[in-house]
PDB file of C-alpha atoms and ligand atoms in Angstrom:
ATOM      1  CA  MET E 195      47.356  16.585  22.741  1.00  0.00           C
ATOM      2  CA  LYS E 196      45.162  18.417  25.292  1.00  0.00           C
ATOM      3  CA  ASP E 197      44.001  16.210  28.197  1.00  0.00           C
ATOM      4  CA  VAL E 198      40.263  16.874  28.656  1.00  0.00           C
ATOM      5  CA  SER E 199      39.622  13.978  31.080  1.00  0.00           C
ATOM      6  CA  ALA E 200      37.786  14.562  34.387  1.00  0.00           C
ATOM      7  CA  ASN E 201      41.077  14.003  36.235  1.00  0.00           C
ATOM      8  CA  ALA E 202      43.151  16.384  34.124  1.00  0.00           C
ATOM      9  CA  ASN E 203      43.725  18.883  36.971  1.00  0.00           C
ATOM     10  CA  ALA E 204      44.738  16.145  39.405  1.00  0.00           C
ATOM     11  CA  LYS E 205      47.134  14.673  36.856  1.00  0.00           C
ATOM     12  CA  LYS E 206      48.665  18.109  36.359  1.00  0.00           C
ATOM     13  CA  ALA E 207      49.113  18.637  40.109  1.00  0.00           C
ATOM     14  CA  ALA E 208      50.828  15.277  40.704  1.00  0.00           C
ATOM     15  CA  GLY E 209      52.935  15.562  37.555  1.00  0.00           C
ATOM     16  CA  GLU E 210      54.145  19.078  38.227  1.00  0.00           C
ATOM     17  CA  ASP E 211      54.917  18.479  41.930  1.00  0.00           C
ATOM     18  CA  ALA E 212      57.197  15.560  41.073  1.00  0.00           C
ATOM     19  CA  ALA E 213      59.196  17.779  38.713  1.00  0.00           C
ATOM     20  CA  ASP E 214      60.634  19.462  41.837  1.00  0.00           C
ATOM     21  CA  LEU E 215      62.537  16.231  42.582  1.00  0.00           C
ATOM     22  CA  VAL E 216      64.871  16.828  39.654  1.00  0.00           C
ATOM     23  CA  LYS E 217      68.107  18.680  40.449  1.00  0.00           C
ATOM     24  CA  SER E 218      70.928  19.846  38.208  1.00  0.00           C
ATOM     25  CA  GLY E 219      73.431  17.104  37.425  1.00  0.00           C
ATOM     26  CA  MET E 220      70.852  14.313  37.546  1.00  0.00           C
ATOM     27  CA  VAL E 221      70.029  11.749  34.868  1.00  0.00           C
ATOM     28  CA  VAL E 222      66.288  11.085  34.948  1.00  0.00           C
ATOM     29  CA  GLY E 223      63.994   8.502  33.334  1.00  0.00           C
ATOM     30  CA  LEU E 224      61.039  10.187  31.650  1.00  0.00           C
ATOM     31  CA  GLY E 225      57.863   8.101  31.613  1.00  0.00           C
ATOM     32  CA  THR E 226      54.973   7.864  29.177  1.00  0.00           C
ATOM     33  CA  GLY E 227      51.352   9.004  29.395  1.00  0.00           C
ATOM     34  CA  SER E 228      49.215  12.046  30.111  1.00  0.00           C
ATOM     35  CA  THR E 229      50.172  12.444  33.819  1.00  0.00           C
ATOM     36  CA  VAL E 230      53.944  12.347  33.517  1.00  0.00           C
ATOM     37  CA  ALA E 231      53.595  14.584  30.439  1.00  0.00           C
ATOM     38  CA  TRP E 232      52.966  17.365  32.988  1.00  0.00           C
ATOM     39  CA  THR E 233      56.255  16.495  34.687  1.00  0.00           C
ATOM     40  CA  ILE E 234      58.125  16.661  31.392  1.00  0.00           C
ATOM     41  CA  LYS E 235      56.539  20.004  30.440  1.00  0.00           C
ATOM     42  CA  ARG E 236      57.329  21.462  33.881  1.00  0.00           C
ATOM     43  CA  LEU E 237      60.919  20.239  33.625  1.00  0.00           C
ATOM     44  CA  GLY E 238      61.174  21.996  30.253  1.00  0.00           C
ATOM     45  CA  GLU E 239      60.004  25.222  31.924  1.00  0.00           C
ATOM     46  CA  ARG E 240      62.594  24.806  34.684  1.00  0.00           C
ATOM     47  CA  VAL E 241      65.322  24.300  32.064  1.00  0.00           C
ATOM     48  CA  LYS E 242      64.339  27.563  30.368  1.00  0.00           C
ATOM     49  CA  GLU E 243      63.494  29.646  33.450  1.00  0.00           C
ATOM     50  CA  ASP E 244      65.921  28.393  36.120  1.00  0.00           C
ATOM     51  CA  GLY E 245      68.737  26.897  34.038  1.00  0.00           C
ATOM     52  CA  LEU E 246      68.016  23.389  35.364  1.00  0.00           C
ATOM     53  CA  ASP E 247      70.728  21.232  33.850  1.00  0.00           C
ATOM     54  CA  PHE E 248      69.949  17.530  33.635  1.00  0.00           C
ATOM     55  CA  TYR E 249      69.673  14.669  31.150  1.00  0.00           C
ATOM     56  CA  GLY E 250      66.481  12.711  30.429  1.00  0.00           C
ATOM     57  CA  VAL E 251      66.124   9.122  29.266  1.00  0.00           C
ATOM     58  CA  PRO E 252      62.764   8.718  27.483  1.00  0.00           C
ATOM     59  CA  THR E 253      60.681   5.546  27.801  1.00  0.00           C
ATOM     60  CA  SER E 254      58.852   5.869  24.453  1.00  0.00           C
ATOM     61  CA  PHE E 255      58.647   7.821  21.221  1.00  0.00           C
ATOM     62  CA  GLN E 256      55.916   9.904  22.902  1.00  0.00           C
ATOM     63  CA  ALA E 257      58.171  10.831  25.835  1.00  0.00           C
ATOM     64  CA  GLU E 258      61.103  11.501  23.506  1.00  0.00           C
ATOM     65  CA  ASP E 259      59.087  13.841  21.267  1.00  0.00           C
ATOM     66  CA  LEU E 260      57.674  15.746  24.220  1.00  0.00           C
ATOM     67  CA  ALA E 261      61.068  16.046  25.910  1.00  0.00           C
ATOM     68  CA  ILE E 262      62.656  17.392  22.717  1.00  0.00           C
ATOM     69  CA  ALA E 263      59.786  19.858  22.233  1.00  0.00           C
ATOM     70  CA  SER E 264      60.248  20.950  25.883  1.00  0.00           C
ATOM     71  CA  GLY E 265      63.971  21.622  25.413  1.00  0.00           C
ATOM     72  CA  ILE E 266      65.224  18.746  27.597  1.00  0.00           C
ATOM     73  CA  ARG E 267      68.627  17.228  26.788  1.00  0.00           C
ATOM     74  CA  LEU E 268      68.396  13.494  26.195  1.00  0.00           C
ATOM     75  CA  THR E 269      70.773  10.617  26.698  1.00  0.00           C
ATOM     76  CA  THR E 270      70.609   6.821  26.514  1.00  0.00           C
ATOM     77  CA  LEU E 271      71.040   3.940  28.927  1.00  0.00           C
ATOM     78  CA  ASN E 272      74.191   3.030  26.992  1.00  0.00           C
ATOM     79  CA  GLN E 273      75.715   6.394  27.873  1.00  0.00           C
ATOM     80  CA  HIS E 274      74.228   6.606  31.373  1.00  0.00           C
ATOM     81  CA  PRO E 275      73.464   3.064  32.644  1.00  0.00           C
ATOM     82  CA  GLN E 276      72.517   4.251  36.126  1.00  0.00           C
ATOM     83  CA  LEU E 277      69.839   6.899  36.555  1.00  0.00           C
ATOM     84  CA  ASP E 278      69.318   9.031  39.653  1.00  0.00           C
ATOM     85  CA  LEU E 279      65.562   8.994  39.354  1.00  0.00           C
ATOM     86  CA  ALA E 280      62.726   7.774  37.117  1.00  0.00           C
ATOM     87  CA  ILE E 281      59.281   9.391  37.075  1.00  0.00           C
ATOM     88  CA  ASP E 282      56.317   7.746  35.383  1.00  0.00           C
ATOM     89  CA  GLY E 283      52.533   7.338  35.417  1.00  0.00           C
ATOM     90  CA  ALA E 284      50.476   4.235  36.272  1.00  0.00           C
ATOM     91  CA  ASP E 285      47.203   2.527  35.445  1.00  0.00           C
ATOM     92  CA  GLN E 286      46.716   1.222  39.005  1.00  0.00           C
ATOM     93  CA  VAL E 287      48.674   1.282  42.254  1.00  0.00           C
ATOM     94  CA  ASP E 288      47.666  -0.864  45.243  1.00  0.00           C
ATOM     95  CA  ALA E 289      48.026  -0.298  48.966  1.00  0.00           C
ATOM     96  CA  ASN E 290      51.352  -2.217  49.003  1.00  0.00           C
ATOM     97  CA  LEU E 291      52.657  -0.062  46.118  1.00  0.00           C
ATOM     98  CA  PHE E 292      52.456  -2.798  43.507  1.00  0.00           C
ATOM     99  CA  VAL E 293      51.713  -1.171  40.164  1.00  0.00           C
ATOM    100  CA  ILE E 294      50.128  -2.025  36.831  1.00  0.00           C
ATOM    101  CA  LYS E 295      51.483  -0.069  33.869  1.00  0.00           C
ATOM    102  CA  GLY E 296      51.319  -0.336  30.101  1.00  0.00           C
ATOM    103  CA  GLY E 297      48.125   1.513  29.226  1.00  0.00           C
ATOM    104  CA  GLY E 298      50.266   3.298  26.652  1.00  0.00           C
ATOM    105  CA  ALA E 299      51.967   0.027  25.604  1.00  0.00           C
ATOM    106  CA  ALA E 300      55.300   1.395  26.825  1.00  0.00           C
ATOM    107  CA  HIS E 301      55.764  -0.801  29.918  1.00  0.00           C
ATOM    108  CA  THR E 302      58.790  -2.751  28.649  1.00  0.00           C
ATOM    109  CA  ARG E 303      60.960   0.329  28.252  1.00  0.00           C
ATOM    110  CA  GLU E 304      59.357   1.837  31.352  1.00  0.00           C
ATOM    111  CA  LYS E 305      60.423  -1.195  33.386  1.00  0.00           C
ATOM    112  CA  VAL E 306      63.961  -1.171  32.006  1.00  0.00           C
ATOM    113  CA  VAL E 307      64.306   2.545  32.713  1.00  0.00           C
ATOM    114  CA  SER E 308      62.753   2.423  36.204  1.00  0.00           C
ATOM    115  CA  CYS E 309      64.889  -0.589  37.178  1.00  0.00           C
ATOM    116  CA  SER E 310      67.962   1.392  36.062  1.00  0.00           C
ATOM    117  CA  ALA E 311      67.102   4.190  38.503  1.00  0.00           C
ATOM    118  CA  LYS E 312      68.117   4.593  42.150  1.00  0.00           C
ATOM    119  CA  ARG E 313      64.640   5.975  42.921  1.00  0.00           C
ATOM    120  CA  PHE E 314      61.342   5.283  41.104  1.00  0.00           C
ATOM    121  CA  VAL E 315      58.458   7.713  41.548  1.00  0.00           C
ATOM    122  CA  ILE E 316      54.929   7.364  40.162  1.00  0.00           C
ATOM    123  CA  VAL E 317      52.596  10.286  39.562  1.00  0.00           C
ATOM    124  CA  ALA E 318      48.859   9.538  39.548  1.00  0.00           C
ATOM    125  CA  ASP E 319      45.437  10.892  40.336  1.00  0.00           C
ATOM    126  CA  GLU E 320      43.348   9.337  43.100  1.00  0.00           C
ATOM    127  CA  SER E 321      41.288   7.171  40.722  1.00  0.00           C
ATOM    128  CA  LYS E 322      44.374   4.983  40.158  1.00  0.00           C
ATOM    129  CA  PHE E 323      44.892   4.116  43.855  1.00  0.00           C
ATOM    130  CA  VAL E 324      43.132   0.883  44.859  1.00  0.00           C
ATOM    131  CA  GLU E 325      43.160  -1.644  47.696  1.00  0.00           C
ATOM    132  CA  LYS E 326      43.878  -4.560  45.301  1.00  0.00           C
ATOM    133  CA  LEU E 327      44.977  -4.502  41.654  1.00  0.00           C
ATOM    134  CA  SER E 328      42.370  -5.549  39.086  1.00  0.00           C
ATOM    135  CA  TRP E 329      43.397  -3.701  35.894  1.00  0.00           C
ATOM    136  CA  PRO E 330      43.986  -6.092  32.953  1.00  0.00           C
ATOM    137  CA  VAL E 331      47.732  -6.770  32.881  1.00  0.00           C
ATOM    138  CA  PRO E 332      49.347  -5.567  29.626  1.00  0.00           C
ATOM    139  CA  VAL E 333      51.672  -8.286  28.342  1.00  0.00           C
ATOM    140  CA  GLU E 334      54.053  -7.386  25.501  1.00  0.00           C
ATOM    141  CA  VAL E 335      54.411 -10.394  23.231  1.00  0.00           C
ATOM    142  CA  LEU E 336      56.573 -11.331  20.247  1.00  0.00           C
ATOM    143  CA  PRO E 337      54.095 -11.553  17.328  1.00  0.00           C
ATOM    144  CA  PHE E 338      55.580 -14.955  16.375  1.00  0.00           C
ATOM    145  CA  ALA E 339      54.650 -16.333  19.817  1.00  0.00           C
ATOM    146  CA  ALA E 340      51.167 -14.808  20.117  1.00  0.00           C
ATOM    147  CA  LYS E 341      49.163 -18.050  20.042  1.00  0.00           C
ATOM    148  CA  LEU E 342      51.403 -19.863  22.525  1.00  0.00           C
ATOM    149  CA  VAL E 343      51.395 -16.920  24.935  1.00  0.00           C
ATOM    150  CA  GLU E 344      47.611 -16.599  24.644  1.00  0.00           C
ATOM    151  CA  ARG E 345      47.144 -20.276  25.607  1.00  0.00           C
ATOM    152  CA  ARG E 346      49.560 -20.021  28.534  1.00  0.00           C
ATOM    153  CA  LEU E 347      47.874 -16.858  29.872  1.00  0.00           C
ATOM    154  CA  ILE E 348      44.521 -18.664  29.751  1.00  0.00           C
ATOM    155  CA  ASP E 349      46.124 -21.608  31.615  1.00  0.00           C
ATOM    156  CA  LEU E 350      47.093 -19.104  34.340  1.00  0.00           C
ATOM    157  CA  GLY E 351      43.440 -18.094  34.711  1.00  0.00           C
ATOM    158  CA  GLY E 352      43.648 -14.935  32.590  1.00  0.00           C
ATOM    159  CA  ARG E 353      41.476 -13.666  29.762  1.00  0.00           C
ATOM    160  CA  PRO E 354      43.907 -12.199  27.213  1.00  0.00           C
ATOM    161  CA  ALA E 355      42.667  -9.729  24.596  1.00  0.00           C
ATOM    162  CA  LEU E 356      44.936  -8.608  21.777  1.00  0.00           C
ATOM    163  CA  ARG E 357      45.075  -4.805  21.942  1.00  0.00           C
ATOM    164  CA  LEU E 358      43.744  -3.328  18.702  1.00  0.00           C
ATOM    165  CA  GLY E 359      44.661  -0.020  17.061  1.00  0.00           C
ATOM    166  CA  LYS E 360      42.210   2.890  17.117  1.00  0.00           C
ATOM    167  CA  MET E 361      43.106   4.561  13.813  1.00  0.00           C
ATOM    168  CA  LYS E 362      44.779   1.447  12.431  1.00  0.00           C
ATOM    169  CA  ASP E 363      43.265  -1.892  11.470  1.00  0.00           C
ATOM    170  CA  GLY E 364      44.706  -4.845  13.373  1.00  0.00           C
ATOM    171  CA  PRO E 365      46.856  -5.004  16.509  1.00  0.00           C
ATOM    172  CA  VAL E 366      48.672  -2.179  18.255  1.00  0.00           C
ATOM    173  CA  ILE E 367      52.400  -2.474  17.538  1.00  0.00           C
ATOM    174  CA  THR E 368      54.640  -1.320  20.386  1.00  0.00           C
ATOM    175  CA  ASP E 369      57.726   0.890  20.023  1.00  0.00           C
ATOM    176  CA  ASN E 370      59.635  -2.430  20.047  1.00  0.00           C
ATOM    177  CA  GLY E 371      57.626  -3.968  17.179  1.00  0.00           C
ATOM    178  CA  ASN E 372      55.536  -6.337  19.328  1.00  0.00           C
ATOM    179  CA  PHE E 373      51.884  -7.030  20.243  1.00  0.00           C
ATOM    180  CA  VAL E 374      50.169  -6.319  23.582  1.00  0.00           C
ATOM    181  CA  MET E 375      47.717  -8.714  25.241  1.00  0.00           C
ATOM    182  CA  ASP E 376      45.632  -7.025  27.935  1.00  0.00           C
ATOM    183  CA  THR E 377      44.986  -9.918  30.279  1.00  0.00           C
ATOM    184  CA  ASP E 378      42.160  -9.778  32.786  1.00  0.00           C
ATOM    185  CA  PHE E 379      42.946 -11.792  35.931  1.00  0.00           C
ATOM    186  CA  GLY E 380      40.130 -10.263  38.001  1.00  0.00           C
ATOM    187  CA  VAL E 381      41.305  -9.162  41.452  1.00  0.00           C
ATOM    188  CA  ILE E 382      45.023  -9.949  41.756  1.00  0.00           C
ATOM    189  CA  VAL E 383      45.690 -11.210  45.280  1.00  0.00           C
ATOM    190  CA  ASP E 384      49.382 -11.975  44.756  1.00  0.00           C
ATOM    191  CA  PRO E 385      50.900  -9.593  42.164  1.00  0.00           C
ATOM    192  CA  LYS E 386      54.453 -10.857  42.716  1.00  0.00           C
ATOM    193  CA  GLY E 387      53.396 -14.488  42.336  1.00  0.00           C
ATOM    194  CA  LEU E 388      51.440 -13.740  39.161  1.00  0.00           C
ATOM    195  CA  ALA E 389      54.370 -11.774  37.719  1.00  0.00           C
ATOM    196  CA  ALA E 390      56.671 -14.740  38.389  1.00  0.00           C
ATOM    197  CA  LYS E 391      54.313 -17.010  36.409  1.00  0.00           C
ATOM    198  CA  ILE E 392      53.929 -14.695  33.378  1.00  0.00           C
ATOM    199  CA  SER E 393      57.621 -13.812  32.928  1.00  0.00           C
ATOM    200  CA  PRO E 394      58.902 -17.282  31.896  1.00  0.00           C
ATOM    201  CA  ILE E 395      56.290 -17.878  29.161  1.00  0.00           C
ATOM    202  CA  PRO E 396      58.288 -18.186  25.911  1.00  0.00           C
ATOM    203  CA  GLY E 397      57.600 -15.155  23.744  1.00  0.00           C
ATOM    204  CA  VAL E 398      56.622 -12.839  26.591  1.00  0.00           C
ATOM    205  CA  VAL E 399      58.802  -9.751  26.303  1.00  0.00           C
ATOM    206  CA  GLU E 400      57.554  -8.019  29.479  1.00  0.00           C
ATOM    207  CA  HIS E 401      54.423  -7.700  31.594  1.00  0.00           C
ATOM    208  CA  GLY E 402      53.021  -4.585  33.229  1.00  0.00           C
ATOM    209  CA  ILE E 403      53.264  -5.606  36.914  1.00  0.00           C
ATOM    210  CA  PHE E 404      55.893  -3.459  38.669  1.00  0.00           C
ATOM    211  CA  ASP E 405      57.213  -4.137  42.188  1.00  0.00           C
ATOM    212  CA  ASN E 406      59.946  -1.489  42.281  1.00  0.00           C
ATOM    213  CA  LEU E 407      58.013   1.667  43.182  1.00  0.00           C
ATOM    214  CA  ASP E 408      59.650   3.810  45.889  1.00  0.00           C
ATOM    215  CA  GLU E 409      57.262   6.761  46.104  1.00  0.00           C
ATOM    216  CA  LEU E 410      53.786   7.640  44.901  1.00  0.00           C
ATOM    217  CA  TYR E 411      52.773  11.249  44.210  1.00  0.00           C
ATOM    218  CA  LEU E 412      49.018  10.895  44.537  1.00  0.00           C
ATOM    219  CA  ALA E 413      46.784  13.849  43.666  1.00  0.00           C
ATOM    220  CA  ARG E 414      43.771  13.918  46.001  1.00  0.00           C
ATOM    221  CA  ALA E 415      41.102  16.639  46.255  1.00  0.00           C
ATOM    222  CA  SER E 416      42.979  17.976  49.305  1.00  0.00           C
ATOM    223  CA  GLY E 417      46.359  18.167  47.524  1.00  0.00           C
ATOM    224  CA  VAL E 418      49.214  15.917  46.459  1.00  0.00           C
ATOM    225  CA  GLU E 419      50.006  13.222  49.031  1.00  0.00           C
ATOM    226  CA  ILE E 420      53.402  11.504  48.977  1.00  0.00           C
ATOM    227  CA  ILE E 421      53.205   7.819  49.910  1.00  0.00           C
ATOM    228  CA  LYS E 422      56.578   6.126  50.484  1.00  0.00           C
ATOM    229  CA  ARG E 423      57.409   2.427  50.448  1.00  0.00           C
ATOM    230  CA  ARG E 424      57.727   1.175  53.998  1.00  0.00           C
ATOM    231  CA  GLY E 425      60.961  -0.416  55.175  1.00  0.00           C
TER     232      GLY E 425
HETATM  233  C1  LIG Y   2      52.199   3.814  29.576  1.00  0.00           C
HETATM  234  C2  LIG Y   2      51.815   3.819  30.999  1.00  0.00           C
HETATM  235  C3  LIG Y   2      51.207   5.070  31.534  1.00  0.00           C
HETATM  236  O1  LIG Y   2      52.088   5.630  32.444  1.00  0.00           O
HETATM  237  C4  LIG Y   2      49.891   4.743  32.173  1.00  0.00           C
HETATM  238  O2  LIG Y   2      49.044   4.159  31.197  1.00  0.00           O
HETATM  239  C5  LIG Y   2      49.211   5.990  32.758  1.00  0.00           C
HETATM  240  O3  LIG Y   2      48.862   6.876  31.757  1.00  0.00           O
HETATM  241  P1  LIG Y   2      48.072   8.222  32.070  1.00  0.00           P
HETATM  242  O4  LIG Y   2      48.968   9.054  32.926  1.00  0.00           O
HETATM  243  O5  LIG Y   2      47.829   8.825  30.691  1.00  0.00           O
HETATM  244  O6  LIG Y   2      46.783   7.865  32.757  1.00  0.00           O
HETATM  245  O7  LIG Y   2      52.005   2.879  31.733  1.00  0.00           O
HETATM  246  O8  LIG Y   2      52.606   2.547  29.160  1.00  0.00           O
END
């Protein structure tokens, strides 16, 4: 689908620049969303034009379809448990490189794939980069546990909203067959602390707070800036 958003050019710049990180022989996690879609398309071009020879591990049906259409060879975490690199998009990234993901409801597989990689890179336009996170945290939930999880998220000070389908009545169903609760916590002062409180709720499959980002490819008006984790 064509991206006609105001940030489409910035997304393209960040996405395509990060494709240069992939070298022949690598196994690479392929993220989900409209920004990393540019990375996947560019990688497909490099396969065709330069003979780039690598394997991709997709994080969603969307990423898998696009990778196949782009001519990228795919593998699984069973076959390749350790990845050289994972590249993905984000909904927000803060100054300490904490990230919120899951706008495409793919954050569970995205977390598994990025945590399987030696290096995790996010591609984003400038609108995603903030001082403090405030995006509603996507929480993937077993449908059977929805009411319990909802109560517990409220107890933590959140305002959970079941994500609803756009061209489907009722809830969005993830690639794993679960619901998503977008949970507004306002400004998140302690992302790691909040993540540690959401994870143990029975029925929570995965939340969208990521603390494993190594490098951010951030498209600004002046060009793509690379921000690395300190220390
Ligand atoms: C999917 C994600 C996406 O990477 C995130 O929503 C960013 O998407 P986009 O690049 O389309 O803005 O986390 O679950």
